CSV table of C-alpha atoms in Angstrom, one decimal:
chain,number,residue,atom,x,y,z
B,790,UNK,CA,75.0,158.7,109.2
B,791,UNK,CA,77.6,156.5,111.3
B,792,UNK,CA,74.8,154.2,112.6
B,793,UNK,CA,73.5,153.8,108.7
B,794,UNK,CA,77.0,153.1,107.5
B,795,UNK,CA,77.5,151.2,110.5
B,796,UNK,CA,74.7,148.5,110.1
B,797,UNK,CA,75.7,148.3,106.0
B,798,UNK,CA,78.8,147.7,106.9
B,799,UNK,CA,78.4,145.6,109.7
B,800,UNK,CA,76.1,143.1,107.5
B,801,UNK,CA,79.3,143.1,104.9
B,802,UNK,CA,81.3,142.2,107.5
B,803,UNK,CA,79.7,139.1,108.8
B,804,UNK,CA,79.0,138.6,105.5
B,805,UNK,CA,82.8,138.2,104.5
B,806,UNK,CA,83.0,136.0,107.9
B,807,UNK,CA,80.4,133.8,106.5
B,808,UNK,CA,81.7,133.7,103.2
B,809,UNK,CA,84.8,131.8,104.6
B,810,UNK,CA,82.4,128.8,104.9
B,811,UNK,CA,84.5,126.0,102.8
B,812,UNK,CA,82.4,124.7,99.9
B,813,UNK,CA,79.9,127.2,99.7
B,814,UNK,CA,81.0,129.9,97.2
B,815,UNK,CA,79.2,133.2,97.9
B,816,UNK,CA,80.7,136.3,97.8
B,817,UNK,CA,80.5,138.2,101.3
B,818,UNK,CA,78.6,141.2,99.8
B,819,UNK,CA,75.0,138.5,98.9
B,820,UNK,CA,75.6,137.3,102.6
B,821,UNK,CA,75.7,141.2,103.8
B,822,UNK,CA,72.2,141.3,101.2
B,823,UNK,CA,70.8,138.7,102.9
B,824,UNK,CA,71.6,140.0,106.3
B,825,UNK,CA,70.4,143.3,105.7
B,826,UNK,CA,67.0,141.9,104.7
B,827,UNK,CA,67.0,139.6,107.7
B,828,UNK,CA,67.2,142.3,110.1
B,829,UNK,CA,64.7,144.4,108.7
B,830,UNK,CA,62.0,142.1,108.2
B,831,UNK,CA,62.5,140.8,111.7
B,832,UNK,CA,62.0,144.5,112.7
B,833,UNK,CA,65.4,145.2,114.2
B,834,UNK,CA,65.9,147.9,112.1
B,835,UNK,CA,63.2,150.4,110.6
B,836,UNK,CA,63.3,150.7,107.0
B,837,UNK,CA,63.3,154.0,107.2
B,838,UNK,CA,66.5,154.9,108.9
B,839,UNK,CA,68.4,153.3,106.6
B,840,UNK,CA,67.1,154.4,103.2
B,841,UNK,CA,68.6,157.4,102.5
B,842,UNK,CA,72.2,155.8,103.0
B,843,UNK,CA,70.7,152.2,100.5
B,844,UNK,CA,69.2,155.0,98.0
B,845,UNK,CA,73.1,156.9,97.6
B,846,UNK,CA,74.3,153.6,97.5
B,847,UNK,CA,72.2,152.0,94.6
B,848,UNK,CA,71.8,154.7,92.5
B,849,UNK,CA,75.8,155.5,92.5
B,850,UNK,CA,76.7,151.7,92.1
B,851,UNK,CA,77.4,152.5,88.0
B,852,UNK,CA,80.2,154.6,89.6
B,853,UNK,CA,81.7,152.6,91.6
B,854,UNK,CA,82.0,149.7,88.8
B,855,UNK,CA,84.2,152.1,86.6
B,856,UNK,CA,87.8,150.9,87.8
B,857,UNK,CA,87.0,147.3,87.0
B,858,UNK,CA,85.8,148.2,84.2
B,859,UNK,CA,89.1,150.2,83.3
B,860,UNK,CA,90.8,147.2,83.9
B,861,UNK,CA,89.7,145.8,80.5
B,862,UNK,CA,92.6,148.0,78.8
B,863,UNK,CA,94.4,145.0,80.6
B,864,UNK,CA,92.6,142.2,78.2
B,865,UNK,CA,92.1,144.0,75.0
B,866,UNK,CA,94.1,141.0,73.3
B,867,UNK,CA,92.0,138.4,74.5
B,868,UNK,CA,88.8,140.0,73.9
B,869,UNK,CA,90.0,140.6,70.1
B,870,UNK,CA,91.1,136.8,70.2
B,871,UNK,CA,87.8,135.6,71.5
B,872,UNK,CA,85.2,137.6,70.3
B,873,UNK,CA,83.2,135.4,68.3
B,874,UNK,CA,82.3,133.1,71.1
B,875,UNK,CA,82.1,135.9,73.6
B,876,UNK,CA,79.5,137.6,71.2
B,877,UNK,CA,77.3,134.6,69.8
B,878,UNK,CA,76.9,133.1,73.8
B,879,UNK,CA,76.1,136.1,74.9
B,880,UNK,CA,73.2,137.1,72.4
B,881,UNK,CA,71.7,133.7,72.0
B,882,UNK,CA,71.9,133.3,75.8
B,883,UNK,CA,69.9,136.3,76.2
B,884,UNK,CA,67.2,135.5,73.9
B,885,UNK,CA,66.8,132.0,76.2
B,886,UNK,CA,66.6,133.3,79.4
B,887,UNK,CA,64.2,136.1,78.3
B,888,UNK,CA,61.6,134.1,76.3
B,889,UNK,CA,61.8,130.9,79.0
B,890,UNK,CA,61.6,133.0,82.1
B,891,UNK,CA,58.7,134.9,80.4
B,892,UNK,CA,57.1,131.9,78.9
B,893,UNK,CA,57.1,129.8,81.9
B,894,UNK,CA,56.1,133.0,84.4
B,895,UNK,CA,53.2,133.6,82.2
B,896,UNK,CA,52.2,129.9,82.4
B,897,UNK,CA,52.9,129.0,86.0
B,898,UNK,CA,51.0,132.4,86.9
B,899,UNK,CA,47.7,132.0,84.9
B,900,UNK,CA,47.8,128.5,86.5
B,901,UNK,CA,48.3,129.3,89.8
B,902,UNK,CA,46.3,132.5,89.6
B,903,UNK,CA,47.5,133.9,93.2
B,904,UNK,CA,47.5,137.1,92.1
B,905,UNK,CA,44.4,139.0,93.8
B,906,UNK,CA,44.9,142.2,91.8
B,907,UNK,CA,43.8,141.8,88.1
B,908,UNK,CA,45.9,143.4,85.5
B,909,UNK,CA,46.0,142.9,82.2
B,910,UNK,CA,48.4,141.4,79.6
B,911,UNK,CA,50.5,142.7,77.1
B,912,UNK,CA,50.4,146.7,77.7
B,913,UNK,CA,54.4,146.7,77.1
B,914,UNK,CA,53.4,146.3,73.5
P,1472,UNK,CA,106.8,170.2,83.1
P,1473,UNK,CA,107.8,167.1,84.5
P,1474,UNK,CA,106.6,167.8,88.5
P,1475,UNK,CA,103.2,168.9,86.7
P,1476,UNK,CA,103.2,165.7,84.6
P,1477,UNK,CA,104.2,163.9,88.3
P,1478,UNK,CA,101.5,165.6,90.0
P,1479,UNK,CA,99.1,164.5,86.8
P,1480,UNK,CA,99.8,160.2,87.6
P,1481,UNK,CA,98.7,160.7,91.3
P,1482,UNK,CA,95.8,159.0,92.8
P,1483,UNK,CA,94.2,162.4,93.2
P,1484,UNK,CA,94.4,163.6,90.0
P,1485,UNK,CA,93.1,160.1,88.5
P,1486,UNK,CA,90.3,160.7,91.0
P,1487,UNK,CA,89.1,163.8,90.0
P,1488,UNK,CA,89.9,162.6,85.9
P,1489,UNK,CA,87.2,160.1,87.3
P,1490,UNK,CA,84.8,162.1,88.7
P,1491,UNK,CA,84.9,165.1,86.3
P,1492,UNK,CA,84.4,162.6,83.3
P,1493,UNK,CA,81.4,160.7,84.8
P,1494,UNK,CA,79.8,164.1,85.1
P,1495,UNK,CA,80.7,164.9,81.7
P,1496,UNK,CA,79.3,161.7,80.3
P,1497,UNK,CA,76.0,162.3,82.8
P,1498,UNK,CA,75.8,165.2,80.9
P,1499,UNK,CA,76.0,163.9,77.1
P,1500,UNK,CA,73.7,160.9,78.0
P,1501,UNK,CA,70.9,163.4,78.9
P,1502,UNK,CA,71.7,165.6,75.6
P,1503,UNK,CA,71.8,162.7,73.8
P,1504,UNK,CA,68.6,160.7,75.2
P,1505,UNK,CA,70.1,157.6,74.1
P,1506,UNK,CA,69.5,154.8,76.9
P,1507,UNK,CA,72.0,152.6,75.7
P,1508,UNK,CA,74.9,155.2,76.0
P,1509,UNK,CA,75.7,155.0,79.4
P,1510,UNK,CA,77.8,157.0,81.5
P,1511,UNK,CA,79.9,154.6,83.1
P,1512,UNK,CA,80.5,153.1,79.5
P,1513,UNK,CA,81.7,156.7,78.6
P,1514,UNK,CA,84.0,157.0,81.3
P,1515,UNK,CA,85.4,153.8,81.2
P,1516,UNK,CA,86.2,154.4,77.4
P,1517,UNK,CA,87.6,157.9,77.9
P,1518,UNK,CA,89.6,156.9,81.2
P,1519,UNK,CA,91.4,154.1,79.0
P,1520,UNK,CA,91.9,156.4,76.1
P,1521,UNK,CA,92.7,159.2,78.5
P,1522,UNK,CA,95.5,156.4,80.2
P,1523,UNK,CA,96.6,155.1,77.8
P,1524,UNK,CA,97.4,158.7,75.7
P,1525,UNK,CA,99.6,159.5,79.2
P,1526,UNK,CA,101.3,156.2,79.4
P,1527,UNK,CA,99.8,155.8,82.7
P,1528,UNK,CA,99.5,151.9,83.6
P,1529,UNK,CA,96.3,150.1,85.1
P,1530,UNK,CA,98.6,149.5,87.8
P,1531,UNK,CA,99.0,153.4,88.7
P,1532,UNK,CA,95.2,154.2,88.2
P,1533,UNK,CA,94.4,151.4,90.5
P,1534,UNK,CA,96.0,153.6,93.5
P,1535,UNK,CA,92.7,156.1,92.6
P,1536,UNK,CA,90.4,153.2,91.9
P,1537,UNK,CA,90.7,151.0,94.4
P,1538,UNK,CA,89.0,153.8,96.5
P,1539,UNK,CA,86.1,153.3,94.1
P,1540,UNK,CA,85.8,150.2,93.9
P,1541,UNK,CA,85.9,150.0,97.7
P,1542,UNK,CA,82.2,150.7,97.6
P,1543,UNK,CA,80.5,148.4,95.2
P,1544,UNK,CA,80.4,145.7,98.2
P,1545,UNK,CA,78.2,147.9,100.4
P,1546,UNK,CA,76.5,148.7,97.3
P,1547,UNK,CA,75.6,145.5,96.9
P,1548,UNK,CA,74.6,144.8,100.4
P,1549,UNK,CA,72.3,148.4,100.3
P,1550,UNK,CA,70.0,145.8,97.6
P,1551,UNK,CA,68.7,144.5,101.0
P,1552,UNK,CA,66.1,147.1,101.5
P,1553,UNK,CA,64.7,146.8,97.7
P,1554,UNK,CA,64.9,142.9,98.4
P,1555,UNK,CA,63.0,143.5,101.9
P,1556,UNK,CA,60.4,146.1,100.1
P,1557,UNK,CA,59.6,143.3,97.8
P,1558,UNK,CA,59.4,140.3,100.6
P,1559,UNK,CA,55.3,140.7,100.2
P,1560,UNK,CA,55.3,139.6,96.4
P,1561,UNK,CA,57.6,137.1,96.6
P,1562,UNK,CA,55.7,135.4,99.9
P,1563,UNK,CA,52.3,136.1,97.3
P,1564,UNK,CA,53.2,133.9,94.5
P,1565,UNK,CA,57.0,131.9,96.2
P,1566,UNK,CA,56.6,129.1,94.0
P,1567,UNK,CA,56.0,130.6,90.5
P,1568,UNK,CA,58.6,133.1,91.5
P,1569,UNK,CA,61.1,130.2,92.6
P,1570,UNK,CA,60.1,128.4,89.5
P,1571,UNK,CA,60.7,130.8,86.6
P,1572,UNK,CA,63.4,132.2,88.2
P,1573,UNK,CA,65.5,128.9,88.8
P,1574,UNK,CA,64.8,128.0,85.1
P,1575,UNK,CA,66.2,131.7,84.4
P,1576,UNK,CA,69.3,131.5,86.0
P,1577,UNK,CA,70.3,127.8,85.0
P,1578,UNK,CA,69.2,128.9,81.3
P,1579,UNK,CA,70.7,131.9,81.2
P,1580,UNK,CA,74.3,129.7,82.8
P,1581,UNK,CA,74.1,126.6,81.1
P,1582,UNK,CA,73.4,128.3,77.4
P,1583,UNK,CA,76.2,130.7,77.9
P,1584,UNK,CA,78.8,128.3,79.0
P,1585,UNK,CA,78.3,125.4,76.9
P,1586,UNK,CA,78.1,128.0,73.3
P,1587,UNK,CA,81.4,129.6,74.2
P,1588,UNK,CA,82.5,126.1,74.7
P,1589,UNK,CA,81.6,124.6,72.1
P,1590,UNK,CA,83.1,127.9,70.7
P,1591,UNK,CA,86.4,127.1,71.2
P,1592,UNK,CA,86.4,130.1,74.2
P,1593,UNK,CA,89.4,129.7,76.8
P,1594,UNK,CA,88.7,128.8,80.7
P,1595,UNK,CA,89.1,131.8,82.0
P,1596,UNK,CA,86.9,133.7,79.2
P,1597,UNK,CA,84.0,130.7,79.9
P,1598,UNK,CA,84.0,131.6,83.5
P,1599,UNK,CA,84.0,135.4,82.9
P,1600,UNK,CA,80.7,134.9,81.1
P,1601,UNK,CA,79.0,132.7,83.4
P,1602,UNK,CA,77.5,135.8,85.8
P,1603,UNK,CA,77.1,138.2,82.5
P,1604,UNK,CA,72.9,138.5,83.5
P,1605,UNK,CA,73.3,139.7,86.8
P,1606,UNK,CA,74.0,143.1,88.0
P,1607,UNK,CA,78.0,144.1,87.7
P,1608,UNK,CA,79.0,144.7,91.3
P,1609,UNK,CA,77.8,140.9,91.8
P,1610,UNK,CA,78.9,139.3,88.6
P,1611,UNK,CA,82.5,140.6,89.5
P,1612,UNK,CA,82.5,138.9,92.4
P,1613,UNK,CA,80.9,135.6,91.2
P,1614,UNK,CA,83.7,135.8,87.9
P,1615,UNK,CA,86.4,136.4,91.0
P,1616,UNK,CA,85.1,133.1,92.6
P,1617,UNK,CA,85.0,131.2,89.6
P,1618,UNK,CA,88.1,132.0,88.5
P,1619,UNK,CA,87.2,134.5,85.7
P,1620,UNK,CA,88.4,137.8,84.5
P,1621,UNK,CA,86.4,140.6,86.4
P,1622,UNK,CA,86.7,143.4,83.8
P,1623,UNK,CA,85.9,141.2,81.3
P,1624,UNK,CA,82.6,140.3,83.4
P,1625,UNK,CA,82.0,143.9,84.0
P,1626,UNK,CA,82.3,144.8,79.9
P,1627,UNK,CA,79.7,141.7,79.4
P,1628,UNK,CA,77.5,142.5,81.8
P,1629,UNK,CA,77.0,146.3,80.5
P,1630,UNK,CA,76.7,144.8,76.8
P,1631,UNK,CA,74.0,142.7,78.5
P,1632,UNK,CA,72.1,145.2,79.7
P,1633,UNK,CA,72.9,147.5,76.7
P,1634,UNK,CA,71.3,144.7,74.2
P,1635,UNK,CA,68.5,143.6,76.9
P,1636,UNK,CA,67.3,147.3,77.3
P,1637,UNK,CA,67.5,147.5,73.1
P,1638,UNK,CA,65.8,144.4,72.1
P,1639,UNK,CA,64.6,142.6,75.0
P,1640,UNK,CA,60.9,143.6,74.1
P,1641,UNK,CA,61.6,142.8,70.9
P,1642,UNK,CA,63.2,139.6,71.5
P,1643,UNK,CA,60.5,138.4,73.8
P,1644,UNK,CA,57.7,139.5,71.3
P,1645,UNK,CA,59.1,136.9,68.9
P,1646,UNK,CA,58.7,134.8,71.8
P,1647,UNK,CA,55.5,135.0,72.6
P,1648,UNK,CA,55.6,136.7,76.3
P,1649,UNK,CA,52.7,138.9,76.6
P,1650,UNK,CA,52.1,139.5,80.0
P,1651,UNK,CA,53.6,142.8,81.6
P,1652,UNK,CA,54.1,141.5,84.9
P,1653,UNK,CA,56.1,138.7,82.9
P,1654,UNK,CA,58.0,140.4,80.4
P,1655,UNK,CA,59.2,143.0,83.6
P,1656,UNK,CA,60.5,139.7,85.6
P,1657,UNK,CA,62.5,138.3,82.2
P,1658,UNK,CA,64.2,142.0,81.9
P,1659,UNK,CA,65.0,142.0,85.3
P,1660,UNK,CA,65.9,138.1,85.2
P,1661,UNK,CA,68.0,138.6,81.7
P,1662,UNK,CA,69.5,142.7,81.8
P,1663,UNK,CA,70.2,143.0,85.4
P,1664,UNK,CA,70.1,147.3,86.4
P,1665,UNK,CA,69.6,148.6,82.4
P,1666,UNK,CA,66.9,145.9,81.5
P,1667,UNK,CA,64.9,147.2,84.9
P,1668,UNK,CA,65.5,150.8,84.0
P,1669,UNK,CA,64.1,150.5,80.7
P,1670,UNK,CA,60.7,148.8,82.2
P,1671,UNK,CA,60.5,151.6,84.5
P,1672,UNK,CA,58.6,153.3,82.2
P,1673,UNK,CA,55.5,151.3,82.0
P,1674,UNK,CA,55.1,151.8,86.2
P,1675,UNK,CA,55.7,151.3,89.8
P,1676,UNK,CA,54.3,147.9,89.6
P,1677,UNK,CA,56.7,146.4,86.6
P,1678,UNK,CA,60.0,147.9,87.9
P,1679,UNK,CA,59.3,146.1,91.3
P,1680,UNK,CA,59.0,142.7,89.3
P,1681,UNK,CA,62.1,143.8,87.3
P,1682,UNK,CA,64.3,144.2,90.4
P,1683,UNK,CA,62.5,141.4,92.1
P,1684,UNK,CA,64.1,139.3,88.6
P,1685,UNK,CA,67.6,141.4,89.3
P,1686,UNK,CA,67.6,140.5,92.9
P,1687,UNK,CA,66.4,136.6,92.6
P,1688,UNK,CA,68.6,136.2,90.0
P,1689,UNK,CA,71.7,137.6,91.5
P,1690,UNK,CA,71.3,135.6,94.4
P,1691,UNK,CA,70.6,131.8,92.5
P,1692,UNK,CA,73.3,132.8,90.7
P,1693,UNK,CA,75.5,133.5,93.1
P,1694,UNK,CA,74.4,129.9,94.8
P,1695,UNK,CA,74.5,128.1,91.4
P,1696,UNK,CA,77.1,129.4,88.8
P,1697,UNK,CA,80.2,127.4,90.9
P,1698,UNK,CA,78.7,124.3,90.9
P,1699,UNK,CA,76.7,124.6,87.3
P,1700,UNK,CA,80.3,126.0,85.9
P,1701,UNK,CA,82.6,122.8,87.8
P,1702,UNK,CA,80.3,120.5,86.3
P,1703,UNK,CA,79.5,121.8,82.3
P,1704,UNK,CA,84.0,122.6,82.0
């Protein structure tokens, strides 16, 4: 248990010293990502020993997001000021990244055709 | 009365008002079977009802939450293993996967920001929206960065995933994405967390693609949103 939390938060850690690199904006938690996957692929640390800890932590993170998420009682008057924008961006920019990610995976992979294992199309019909 | 009513306002009690109603909510989502009616949306609506019937301020709860909240960044750094487990597909096919996934990300930035603009929508709201496709714990940070509101990025980003896992199959249908392997990348890339859960369904194989979409896309926009956001404001 202490060396799991230990190498987590030892990645967040150097993460948050590497996040105080000037001009580039990334939050010390996707450095502490990054890190983690670093030192497992170069074998430094087995999978294995650290999953249990990754698993709690993933499947729990709705729970941890609830007090920011209280904080909205905070902005209820800007939300009711702005919620035309706030709604129409946020449906029409949904609708674009899903259709042009899709579109242009399906294109670029039929292309390419790197994928050795066949599967087939549309079964999420 | 008033010692109990004390005893009520402190960071213990608000942590065990947090827990018990999470498990509460847990437990009406599974009688209820409706995906979109997430726990952590229950129990963020019932703690601001439940604070606001109390006259307890954010402020006071925040002695309870910040406890929370504490772990979202190891949370967030825990994605490493997923990321790692999925290393051998994105080495397999790097370049379509860099492809799609930067035109994702810039999409899914630019279209946000420049509607709400055009929309007349303040600064601070512009830059709350800016993360709303990636995963909570990360779009609050990259809101933080950018000078956004992080509760309003955390409410965005759960409508996201709310609408993504509701229509997203619909949505791309009209669009003309066929391909599973495809459609699971664009939930991942669009809903974050909720748009992967709802692909889990169909197999091993697609949720892997979805969090592969959730992970790549958390990270470009994480690299991307500040600089994307300076330049469209």
């Amino acid at each position: 248990m202490a060396k799991q939390f230990g190498i987590i938060f030892g990645c967040l850690g150097l993460g948050e010293l590497l996040a105080l690199i000037p001009g580039l904006n990334i939050p010390g938690s996707i450095w502490g990502m990054l890190l983690l996957c670093l030192i497992l692929e170069r074998g430094w640390v087995r999978p294995a020993s650290i999953a249990p800890i990754c698993r709690f932590l993933i499947s729990n993170m709705a729970f941890f997001f609830i007090p920011p998420g209280v904080a909205l009682m905070l902005y209820f008057d800007l939300i009711a000021a702005e919620w035309v924008p706030i709604t129409v961006a946020t449906v029409v920019s949904i609708l674009l990244v899903l259709i042009v990610t899709g579109r242009l995976h399906q294109y670029l992979h039929r292309r390419f055709r790197h994928n050795p294992n066949k599967h087939r199309h549309g079964q999420h019909q | 009365m008033d010692s109990i009513s004390e005893l009520l306002r402190t960071p213990l009690f608000l942590t065990i008002a947090t827990f018990l109603i999470y498990w509460v909510s847990g437990w009406i989502q599974r009688k209820s079977r409706q995906a979109w009616l997430s726990p952590m949306l229950i129990t963020i609506a019932a703690l601001i009802a439940l604070l606001r019937a109390c006259g307890i301020s954010y402020e006071s709860y925040y002695e309870s939450g910040h406890m929370i909240e504490f772990w979202l960044k190891p949370a967030i750094v825990a994605l490493g293993l997923p990321l790692y487990n999925e290393l051998r597909h994105i080495r397999r096919q790097f370049m379509t996967l860099l492809l799609t996934e930067l035109a994702g990300c810039v999409v899914g930035i630019v279209s946000v920001v420049l509607i709400a603009k055009w929309l007349g929508a303040s600064q601070e709201v512009i830059a709350s929206l800016a993360p709303k496709s990636v995963s909570t714990p990360i779009a609050i940070e990259i809101s933080r960065q950018l000078g956004g509101i992080p509760a309003l990025t955390s409410a965005i980003v759960v409508a996201v995933g709310m609408i993504g896992a509701a229509a997203g199959l619909k949505m791309m249908s009209w669009g003309r994405v066929r391909g599973g392997v495809s459609q699971s990348l664009s939930m991942g890339t669009a809903a974050h967390v909720m748009g992967t859960n709802r692909i889990s369904a169909y197999g091993e194989r697609y949720s892997a693609y979805a969090t592969l979409g959730l992970i790549l896309n958390g990270l470009l926009t994480a690299f991307l949103a500040p600089p994307l956001v300076d330049w469209l404001l």
